[in-house]
Short mmCIF file of C-alpha atoms in Angstrom, two decimals:
data_model
loop_
_atom_site.label_atom_id
_atom_site.label_comp_id
_atom_site.label_asym_id
_atom_site.label_seq_id
_atom_site.Cartn_x
_atom_site.Cartn_y
_atom_site.Cartn_z
CA MET A 1 228.02 -44.55 -92.43
CA SER A 2 230.01 -43.79 -89.20
CA GLU A 3 230.61 -47.57 -88.19
CA GLY A 4 234.00 -46.90 -88.48
CA ASN A 5 234.14 -44.93 -85.21
CA ALA A 6 233.14 -48.23 -83.46
CA PRO A 7 235.69 -49.53 -80.78
CA GLU A 8 236.83 -52.74 -82.40
CA ALA A 9 238.14 -55.86 -80.39
CA PRO A 10 240.88 -55.03 -77.50
CA ALA A 11 244.22 -54.99 -79.39
CA PRO A 12 245.99 -58.29 -79.26
CA SER A 13 248.34 -58.29 -76.07
CA PRO A 14 251.91 -57.43 -76.64
CA GLY A 15 253.92 -60.15 -78.69
CA THR A 16 251.09 -61.00 -80.80
CA ARG A 17 251.90 -60.67 -84.44
CA ARG A 18 249.56 -58.54 -86.27
CA PRO A 19 249.67 -56.94 -89.94
CA GLY A 20 251.39 -53.16 -88.76
CA GLY A 21 252.97 -54.34 -86.13
CA ARG A 22 253.61 -52.59 -82.86
CA THR A 23 253.28 -48.79 -84.34
CA ALA A 24 249.63 -49.87 -85.57
CA ARG A 25 249.04 -51.89 -82.66
CA THR A 26 249.56 -48.87 -80.44
CA ARG A 27 247.75 -46.41 -82.61
CA ALA A 28 244.71 -48.37 -82.36
CA ALA A 29 244.79 -49.30 -78.51
CA VAL A 30 245.19 -45.50 -78.23
CA ARG A 31 242.25 -44.88 -80.61
CA ASP A 32 239.94 -47.42 -78.46
CA ALA A 33 240.83 -45.52 -75.35
CA VAL A 34 239.65 -42.38 -76.96
CA LEU A 35 236.46 -43.75 -78.10
CA ALA A 36 236.05 -45.78 -74.88
CA GLY A 37 236.33 -42.13 -73.08
CA LEU A 38 234.41 -40.32 -75.52
CA THR A 39 231.40 -43.10 -75.02
CA GLU A 40 232.28 -42.83 -70.70
CA HIS A 41 232.22 -39.04 -70.50
CA GLY A 42 231.77 -37.03 -73.47
CA TYR A 43 233.49 -34.05 -74.91
CA PRO A 44 234.64 -32.39 -72.63
CA GLY A 45 235.71 -34.83 -70.08
CA LEU A 46 237.94 -36.88 -71.89
CA THR A 47 241.05 -36.62 -70.49
CA VAL A 48 244.63 -37.60 -71.73
CA GLU A 49 245.15 -39.52 -68.22
CA TYR A 50 242.23 -41.25 -69.33
CA VAL A 51 243.58 -42.73 -72.52
CA ALA A 52 246.98 -43.00 -70.63
CA GLU A 53 245.21 -45.43 -68.37
CA HIS A 54 242.61 -47.56 -70.97
CA SER A 55 245.58 -47.90 -73.75
CA GLY A 56 248.38 -49.04 -71.55
CA VAL A 57 250.43 -46.57 -73.19
CA HIS A 58 252.16 -44.05 -71.11
CA LYS A 59 251.20 -40.39 -70.32
CA THR A 60 254.68 -39.19 -71.85
CA THR A 61 254.71 -41.21 -74.83
CA LEU A 62 250.97 -39.98 -75.68
CA TYR A 63 252.16 -36.28 -75.26
CA ARG A 64 255.00 -36.91 -77.29
CA ARG A 65 253.59 -38.61 -80.11
CA TRP A 66 250.05 -37.05 -80.20
CA GLY A 67 250.53 -33.47 -79.09
CA ASP A 68 247.41 -33.22 -77.04
CA LEU A 69 243.76 -34.34 -76.71
CA GLU A 70 242.91 -32.68 -79.88
CA GLY A 71 245.84 -34.84 -81.87
CA LEU A 72 244.78 -37.69 -80.04
CA LEU A 73 240.75 -36.67 -80.92
CA ALA A 74 242.17 -36.22 -84.79
CA ASP A 75 244.20 -39.20 -85.00
CA THR A 76 240.98 -41.44 -83.83
CA LEU A 77 239.17 -39.54 -86.66
CA ASP A 78 241.98 -40.09 -89.16
CA LEU A 79 242.46 -44.07 -88.32
CA ALA A 80 238.49 -44.21 -88.87
CA GLY A 81 239.12 -42.47 -92.04
CA GLU A 82 241.45 -45.44 -92.95
CA ASP A 83 238.94 -48.35 -93.17
CA THR A 84 237.84 -50.38 -96.07
CA TRP A 85 234.13 -48.70 -95.55
CA THR A 86 232.15 -48.95 -99.09
CA PRO A 87 228.71 -47.53 -99.69
CA PRO A 88 225.86 -49.98 -99.57
CA ASP A 89 225.65 -52.06 -102.84
CA THR A 90 222.02 -53.84 -102.81
CA GLY A 91 221.25 -53.87 -106.52
CA SER A 92 219.10 -50.70 -107.26
CA LEU A 93 220.19 -46.96 -106.24
CA ALA A 94 216.95 -46.71 -103.95
CA GLY A 95 218.02 -49.78 -101.68
CA ASP A 96 221.63 -48.09 -101.77
CA LEU A 97 220.70 -44.69 -100.48
CA ARG A 98 218.08 -46.45 -98.34
CA ALA A 99 220.64 -48.51 -96.64
CA LEU A 100 223.59 -45.52 -96.36
CA ALA A 101 220.55 -43.34 -94.58
CA ARG A 102 220.11 -46.00 -92.09
CA GLU A 103 223.56 -46.42 -91.33
CA VAL A 104 223.60 -43.12 -90.26
CA VAL A 105 220.47 -44.00 -88.27
CA ASP A 106 222.48 -47.03 -86.77
CA ALA A 107 225.99 -45.53 -85.87
CA PHE A 108 223.94 -42.92 -84.30
CA THR A 109 221.40 -44.71 -82.15
CA ASP A 110 223.73 -48.27 -81.43
CA PRO A 111 224.57 -47.78 -77.73
CA VAL A 112 227.88 -49.22 -78.63
CA THR A 113 229.09 -46.33 -81.09
CA ALA A 114 226.16 -43.26 -80.80
CA ALA A 115 228.30 -41.63 -78.12
CA SER A 116 231.61 -41.59 -78.97
CA GLY A 117 230.47 -40.51 -82.73
CA SER A 118 228.22 -37.38 -80.99
CA ALA A 119 231.10 -36.42 -78.98
CA ILE A 120 233.62 -36.18 -81.98
CA ILE A 121 230.63 -34.02 -83.51
CA ALA A 122 230.75 -31.75 -80.66
CA ALA A 123 234.87 -31.68 -80.54
CA ALA A 124 234.58 -30.29 -83.54
CA PHE A 125 232.61 -27.36 -82.30
CA GLN A 126 235.83 -26.36 -79.67
CA SER A 127 238.89 -28.14 -81.45
CA GLN A 128 240.16 -26.90 -84.84
CA ARG A 129 241.89 -30.07 -85.28
CA ALA A 130 239.13 -32.15 -84.57
CA ALA A 131 236.98 -29.83 -86.77
CA ASP A 132 239.57 -30.47 -89.53
CA ALA A 133 239.60 -34.41 -89.01
CA LEU A 134 235.82 -34.72 -89.12
CA HIS A 135 235.80 -32.53 -92.23
CA ALA A 136 238.42 -35.10 -93.93
CA TYR A 137 236.79 -38.16 -92.61
CA TYR A 138 233.75 -37.25 -94.19
CA ALA A 139 234.95 -35.60 -97.10
CA GLU A 140 236.28 -39.16 -97.56
CA ARG A 141 233.32 -40.83 -96.99
CA PHE A 142 231.36 -38.94 -99.59
CA ARG A 143 233.97 -39.31 -101.96
CA ARG A 144 233.68 -43.39 -102.06
CA CYS A 145 229.70 -42.65 -102.74
CA GLU A 146 230.82 -42.32 -106.41
CA PRO A 147 230.58 -45.72 -107.44
CA MET A 148 226.88 -45.78 -105.91
CA VAL A 149 225.81 -43.42 -108.40
CA GLN A 150 228.12 -44.95 -111.25
CA ARG A 151 226.02 -48.10 -111.16
CA ALA A 152 222.82 -46.56 -111.36
CA VAL A 153 223.80 -44.85 -114.51
CA GLU A 154 225.12 -47.85 -115.83
CA ARG A 155 221.33 -49.72 -114.43
CA GLY A 156 219.77 -46.82 -116.22
CA GLU A 157 218.38 -46.00 -113.06
CA LEU A 158 219.45 -42.24 -113.48
CA LEU A 159 220.12 -40.67 -116.63
CA ALA A 160 223.94 -39.28 -117.37
CA GLN A 161 223.82 -35.47 -116.93
CA GLU A 162 226.08 -33.50 -119.51
CA ASP A 163 228.11 -32.05 -116.62
CA GLY A 164 228.30 -35.26 -114.76
CA ILE A 165 226.06 -35.85 -111.45
CA ASP A 166 227.49 -34.69 -108.38
CA ALA A 167 227.66 -38.25 -106.25
CA GLY A 168 228.55 -36.64 -102.89
CA ALA A 169 225.91 -33.87 -103.22
CA LEU A 170 223.67 -36.83 -103.49
CA ALA A 171 224.59 -38.95 -100.94
CA ARG A 172 224.80 -35.74 -98.52
CA ALA A 173 221.29 -34.76 -99.26
CA ALA A 174 220.74 -38.67 -98.19
CA CYS A 175 221.80 -38.30 -94.76
CA ALA A 176 221.41 -34.33 -94.34
CA PRO A 177 218.00 -34.53 -92.72
CA LEU A 178 219.36 -37.17 -90.42
CA PHE A 179 221.95 -35.07 -89.15
CA LEU A 180 220.04 -32.22 -88.54
CA ARG A 181 217.39 -33.97 -86.46
CA LEU A 182 220.30 -35.46 -84.43
CA PHE A 183 222.49 -32.58 -83.87
CA ILE A 184 220.28 -29.61 -84.47
CA THR A 185 216.50 -29.76 -83.95
CA ARG A 186 217.21 -32.56 -81.58
CA GLU A 187 214.62 -34.76 -82.98
CA PRO A 188 214.47 -38.36 -82.99
CA VAL A 189 215.53 -40.43 -86.03
CA ASP A 190 214.32 -44.31 -87.23
CA THR A 191 213.87 -46.03 -90.32
CA HIS A 192 210.84 -43.98 -91.35
CA THR A 193 213.19 -40.85 -91.42
CA ALA A 194 215.52 -42.62 -92.75
CA ASP A 195 213.69 -43.82 -95.79
CA GLN A 196 212.42 -40.64 -96.14
CA SER A 197 215.23 -39.03 -96.48
CA ALA A 198 216.47 -41.64 -99.19
CA ALA A 199 213.37 -41.75 -100.90
CA ALA A 200 213.57 -37.54 -100.94
CA ALA A 201 217.56 -37.79 -102.73
CA LEU A 202 216.48 -40.25 -104.94
CA ALA A 203 213.75 -37.87 -106.51
CA ALA A 204 215.91 -35.00 -106.57
CA ALA A 205 218.55 -37.21 -108.53
CA GLN A 206 216.22 -38.73 -111.15
CA ALA A 207 215.26 -34.80 -111.51
CA GLY A 208 218.76 -33.72 -112.31
CA VAL A 209 219.12 -31.84 -109.46
CA PHE A 210 222.85 -32.91 -108.27
CA THR A 211 224.61 -30.95 -110.99
CA PRO A 212 228.38 -30.21 -109.73
CA ALA A 213 228.74 -26.83 -108.95
CA GLY A 214 230.01 -24.34 -111.43
CA ALA A 215 228.86 -26.50 -114.12
CA GLY A 216 227.25 -24.52 -117.08
CA SER A 217 223.70 -25.53 -116.87
CA GLY A 218 223.18 -24.18 -113.29
CA THR A 219 221.75 -25.31 -109.82
CA GLY A 220 218.41 -27.51 -110.11
CA THR A 221 218.19 -27.11 -113.89
CA GLY A 222 220.81 -29.96 -115.28
CA ALA A 223 218.29 -31.63 -117.47
CA PRO A 224 219.12 -35.74 -117.73
CA THR A 225 220.44 -36.81 -121.26
CA PRO A 226 220.68 -39.64 -122.90
CA PRO A 227 223.53 -42.11 -121.96
CA LYS A 228 226.11 -41.75 -124.55
CA MET B 1 215.51 -19.20 -90.36
CA SER B 2 217.71 -17.85 -87.45
CA GLU B 3 217.60 -14.19 -87.72
CA GLY B 4 215.49 -14.25 -84.60
CA ASN B 5 218.76 -14.89 -82.67
CA ALA B 6 220.05 -11.71 -84.02
CA PRO B 7 221.20 -9.06 -81.81
CA GLU B 8 218.53 -6.48 -81.89
CA ALA B 9 219.10 -2.72 -81.51
CA PRO B 10 220.32 -1.86 -77.79
CA ALA B 11 217.50 -1.73 -75.40
CA PRO B 12 216.36 1.85 -74.93
CA SER B 13 217.68 3.62 -71.68
CA PRO B 14 215.81 3.08 -68.41
CA GLY B 15 212.65 4.93 -68.32
CA THR B 16 211.61 4.73 -72.04
CA ARG B 17 208.31 3.39 -72.60
CA ARG B 18 207.81 0.45 -74.24
CA PRO B 19 205.41 -2.38 -75.10
CA GLY B 20 206.07 -5.12 -72.66
CA GLY B 21 207.43 -2.68 -69.90
CA ARG B 22 210.19 -3.08 -67.69
CA THR B 23 210.27 -7.09 -67.50
CA ALA B 24 210.45 -7.22 -71.44
CA ARG B 25 213.06 -4.67 -71.60
CA THR B 26 214.87 -6.43 -68.76
CA ARG B 27 214.81 -9.38 -70.78
CA ALA B 28 215.47 -8.53 -74.20
CA ALA B 29 218.61 -6.52 -72.44
CA VAL B 30 219.96 -10.01 -71.10
CA ARG B 31 219.19 -11.77 -74.31
CA ASP B 32 221.52 -9.08 -76.11
CA ALA B 33 224.13 -9.14 -73.61
CA VAL B 34 224.01 -13.31 -74.05
CA LEU B 35 224.00 -13.12 -77.81
CA ALA B 36 226.97 -10.69 -77.39
CA GLY B 37 228.75 -12.94 -74.85
CA LEU B 38 228.25 -15.69 -77.50
CA THR B 39 229.31 -13.95 -80.34
CA GLU B 40 232.86 -12.47 -78.26
CA HIS B 41 233.41 -15.83 -76.42
CA GLY B 42 231.80 -18.70 -77.72
CA TYR B 43 230.18 -21.42 -75.62
CA PRO B 44 231.85 -22.33 -73.56
CA GLY B 45 233.56 -18.95 -72.74
CA LEU B 46 230.08 -17.26 -72.04
CA THR B 47 229.90 -15.97 -68.51
CA VAL B 48 226.99 -14.81 -65.83
CA GLU B 49 229.39 -12.05 -65.14
CA TYR B 50 229.71 -10.77 -68.60
CA VAL B 51 226.15 -11.09 -69.16
CA ALA B 52 225.88 -8.79 -65.54
CA GLU B 53 228.32 -6.32 -66.95
CA HIS B 54 226.65 -5.93 -70.55
CA SER B 55 222.92 -6.52 -69.68
CA GLY B 56 223.26 -3.82 -66.18
CA VAL B 57 221.34 -6.57 -64.67
CA HIS B 58 223.11 -7.26 -61.33
CA LYS B 59 224.28 -11.15 -60.97
CA THR B 60 222.07 -11.51 -57.97
CA THR B 61 219.17 -11.19 -60.38
CA LEU B 62 220.48 -12.85 -62.95
CA TYR B 63 220.88 -15.71 -60.57
CA ARG B 64 217.53 -15.40 -59.00
CA ARG B 65 215.41 -15.08 -62.35
CA TRP B 66 217.16 -17.54 -64.67
CA GLY B 67 219.06 -19.79 -62.38
CA ASP B 68 222.19 -20.21 -64.16
CA LEU B 69 224.02 -19.69 -67.39
CA GLU B 70 222.29 -22.92 -68.75
CA GLY B 71 218.92 -20.85 -67.56
CA LEU B 72 219.97 -18.00 -69.63
CA LEU B 73 220.52 -19.69 -72.65
CA ALA B 74 217.54 -21.33 -72.77
CA ASP B 75 215.65 -17.88 -72.09
CA THR B 76 217.68 -16.27 -75.27
CA LEU B 77 215.93 -19.11 -77.30
CA ASP B 78 212.71 -18.93 -75.85
CA LEU B 79 212.29 -15.17 -76.34
CA ALA B 80 213.73 -15.82 -80.36
CA GLY B 81 211.44 -18.08 -80.52
CA GLU B 82 208.32 -15.54 -80.03
CA ASP B 83 209.21 -13.27 -83.04
CA THR B 84 207.12 -12.91 -85.84
CA TRP B 85 209.03 -14.59 -88.03
CA THR B 86 207.02 -16.38 -91.18
CA PRO B 87 208.30 -18.34 -93.74
CA PRO B 88 209.25 -16.50 -97.34
CA ASP B 89 206.17 -15.93 -99.56
CA THR B 90 207.41 -15.28 -102.95
CA GLY B 91 204.57 -16.60 -104.97
CA SER B 92 205.91 -19.88 -105.97
CA LEU B 93 207.28 -22.80 -103.41
CA ALA B 94 210.30 -23.01 -105.53
CA GLY B 95 211.19 -19.54 -104.85
CA ASP B 96 210.03 -19.95 -101.40
CA LEU B 97 211.94 -23.25 -100.41
CA ARG B 98 215.18 -21.08 -102.27
CA ALA B 99 214.67 -18.35 -99.87
CA LEU B 100 214.56 -20.21 -97.18
CA ALA B 101 217.75 -22.00 -97.59
CA ARG B 102 219.32 -18.93 -98.22
CA GLU B 103 218.04 -17.41 -95.19
CA VAL B 104 220.03 -20.18 -93.21
CA VAL B 105 223.41 -19.21 -95.12
CA ASP B 106 222.60 -15.74 -94.75
CA ALA B 107 221.86 -16.58 -90.44
CA PHE B 108 224.81 -18.81 -90.35
CA THR B 109 227.72 -16.38 -92.70
CA ASP B 110 226.48 -13.15 -91.95
CA PRO B 111 229.29 -12.12 -88.96
CA VAL B 112 226.47 -10.28 -87.17
CA THR B 113 224.31 -13.65 -86.13
CA ALA B 114 226.70 -16.57 -87.37
CA ALA B 115 229.02 -16.93 -84.25
CA SER B 116 226.20 -16.86 -81.71
CA GLY B 117 224.04 -18.87 -83.95
CA SER B 118 226.77 -21.38 -83.93
CA ALA B 119 227.50 -21.40 -80.54
CA ILE B 120 223.67 -21.68 -79.19
CA ILE B 121 224.25 -24.83 -81.60
CA ALA B 122 227.35 -26.16 -79.65
CA ALA B 123 225.93 -25.08 -76.06
CA ALA B 124 223.18 -27.95 -77.04
CA PHE B 125 225.90 -30.61 -76.81
CA GLN B 126 226.48 -29.62 -73.29
CA SER B 127 223.43 -28.75 -71.64
CA GLN B 128 220.05 -30.43 -71.62
CA ARG B 129 217.95 -27.13 -71.27
CA ALA B 130 219.91 -25.55 -74.26
CA ALA B 131 219.05 -28.73 -76.35
CA ASP B 132 215.41 -28.49 -75.06
CA ALA B 133 215.29 -25.04 -76.07
CA LEU B 134 216.62 -25.40 -79.51
CA HIS B 135 214.07 -28.31 -80.06
CA ALA B 136 211.36 -26.11 -79.51
CA TYR B 137 212.68 -23.17 -81.03
CA TYR B 138 212.88 -25.17 -84.42
CA ALA B 139 210.18 -27.12 -84.15
CA GLU B 140 208.30 -23.88 -84.15
CA ARG B 141 210.32 -22.49 -86.94
CA PHE B 142 209.12 -25.65 -89.19
CA ARG B 143 205.62 -25.94 -87.89
CA ARG B 144 205.35 -22.02 -89.14
CA CYS B 145 206.12 -23.50 -92.74
CA GLU B 146 202.57 -25.12 -92.93
CA PRO B 147 201.09 -22.51 -95.02
CA MET B 148 204.12 -22.41 -97.76
CA VAL B 149 203.07 -25.68 -98.68
CA GLN B 150 199.26 -24.80 -98.17
CA ARG B 151 199.86 -21.93 -100.54
CA ALA B 152 201.77 -24.02 -103.11
CA VAL B 153 198.91 -26.93 -103.27
CA GLU B 154 196.33 -23.88 -103.56
CA ARG B 155 198.12 -22.74 -106.89
CA GLY B 156 198.56 -26.30 -108.07
CA GLU B 157 202.34 -26.41 -107.87
CA LEU B 158 201.56 -29.65 -105.60
CA LEU B 159 199.14 -32.10 -105.86
CA ALA B 160 197.14 -32.70 -102.25
CA GLN B 161 197.65 -36.05 -101.06
CA GLU B 162 195.57 -38.26 -99.42
CA ASP B 163 197.47 -38.23 -96.24
CA GLY B 164 198.50 -34.75 -96.36
CA ILE B 165 202.10 -33.62 -97.15
CA ASP B 166 204.56 -33.43 -94.02
CA ALA B 167 205.72 -29.91 -95.08
CA GLY B 168 207.73 -29.75 -91.65
CA ALA B 169 209.62 -32.65 -93.38
CA LEU B 170 209.72 -30.73 -96.36
CA ALA B 171 211.08 -27.16 -94.99
CA ARG B 172 213.52 -29.58 -93.19
CA ALA B 173 214.93 -31.06 -96.34
CA ALA B 174 215.61 -27.81 -97.92
CA CYS B 175 217.60 -26.84 -95.06
CA ALA B 176 219.20 -30.19 -93.80
CA PRO B 177 222.12 -30.00 -96.34
CA LEU B 178 223.20 -26.64 -95.43
CA PHE B 179 223.10 -27.52 -91.58
CA LEU B 180 225.08 -30.63 -92.40
CA ARG B 181 227.70 -28.78 -94.03
CA LEU B 182 228.18 -26.17 -91.94
CA PHE B 183 228.41 -27.77 -88.43
CA ILE B 184 229.15 -31.83 -89.09
CA THR B 185 231.24 -32.01 -92.08
CA ARG B 186 232.42 -28.27 -92.07
CA GLU B 187 231.78 -27.15 -95.10
CA PRO B 188 231.63 -24.41 -96.82
CA VAL B 189 227.80 -22.93 -97.79
CA ASP B 190 226.92 -20.51 -100.49
CA THR B 191 224.11 -19.75 -102.82
CA HIS B 192 224.71 -23.01 -104.99
CA THR B 193 224.52 -24.81 -102.09
CA ALA B 194 221.18 -23.23 -100.88
CA ASP B 195 219.90 -23.39 -104.12
CA GLN B 196 220.63 -26.81 -104.81
CA SER B 197 219.06 -27.68 -101.16
CA ALA B 198 216.09 -26.15 -102.31
CA ALA B 199 215.40 -27.63 -105.53
CA ALA B 200 216.35 -31.15 -104.32
CA ALA B 201 213.59 -30.79 -101.89
CA LEU B 202 210.88 -29.27 -104.45
CA ALA B 203 211.44 -32.45 -106.36
CA ALA B 204 211.22 -34.91 -103.75
CA ALA B 205 207.66 -32.85 -102.86
CA GLN B 206 206.64 -32.89 -106.24
CA ALA B 207 207.48 -36.70 -106.22
CA GLY B 208 205.30 -37.10 -103.42
CA VAL B 209 208.13 -38.01 -100.73
CA PHE B 210 206.67 -36.11 -97.79
CA THR B 211 204.06 -38.28 -96.46
CA PRO B 212 203.17 -37.58 -93.02
CA ALA B 213 204.83 -40.66 -90.69
CA GLY B 214 202.38 -43.29 -89.87
CA ALA B 215 200.09 -42.25 -92.85
CA GLY B 216 199.01 -45.55 -94.44
CA SER B 217 200.67 -45.43 -97.69
CA GLY B 218 204.22 -45.58 -95.83
CA THR B 219 207.65 -43.71 -97.02
CA GLY B 220 208.06 -42.48 -100.38
CA THR B 221 205.16 -44.10 -101.61
CA GLY B 222 202.53 -41.35 -100.88
CA ALA B 223 201.43 -40.99 -104.51
CA PRO B 224 200.47 -37.31 -105.40
CA THR B 225 196.40 -37.27 -105.66
CA PRO B 226 194.18 -34.94 -107.54
CA PRO B 227 192.68 -32.35 -105.20
CA LYS B 228 189.33 -33.27 -104.00
#
């Protein structure tokens, strides 16, 4: 889910041709430096000086183009959201949800990605721009989960509901207990907690719980109807 | 769920008799000042000076007894956890879970409690002692949800499972999407999201998903068995 936050390979040296050209290369180098700084120093702790030193982009350029540290953080999230991530496609909704939940566990327990991902979530408590960027990042992530539910309906694993199925709510439910444990109750997460979260979301989907907000049939009473 | 964080009525004036006596009174006054400071200034922003001024307890006493700001935060959570909160008892598991989820929404949308509760969650990102205290607070909260599940089994709303039902996992599932929306994806929460979270957790419980970790039957395959 969050592997888009992972620092990618170092940007190629100046002069290397690359799709997107110099601007994209600079932006990626700055993003890498932001993620490295968050991993090393957390938030707060990251400084524009660190980003300048580790990206090779001059501090005055950083201030001119990104404004400040908040702008750097927000753009790092914006760039992460521009990746090609798609939800797991394992052949069954149960498998897809399990893989999705395990992606969350992996992202926040893998030493390469865990610290920067957690630091960005922490930053959103202090910075409205980071919060807005985080909101947009996850809104897009969960929006991309719609085909997962569509496939499940086509395979007959979920019955189509009159008002539709809120795929985002289902995907959020599959991941939510993991985020709760990681960032609120501060409890460990592992394969068991991931699989249980996924299984709970699946059972709820099968029971027709994920009726879209404002749908006529009301919350949790959305009785499945046969596919049309 | 978090109304234990709510600032209570101002501590009685010195000389007023009160169960627990002077020490408990001082501790409560300090707790009230911490919560007021978190509401007013957030975290970071709260200072020992603020707590001294608003509690009437001298700064040197605060440092001597609580060590530092982290100690003050941790004790505020410890004290909140010593309340008499019990989970809702509405007569049905569906109603109990709905009321529980709505408590979370209320706690983090009510202007009296929302800011301090959110600030404590933010503080846990910066302070290990605050994180430990938050962990203990929620562990105890969710532990207290066990009778809710026991009542549901006794009423026949849930079938007893061979390995037992993980009441804490069920209660966490009912609340988790709300915490996800509040503190990670930064999306609004309301009665609809609360009721949907509760309905999803209920459906998962009815499907036998909340098998305790390490139970023989494995995650999500805990088939309900008739009560013995």
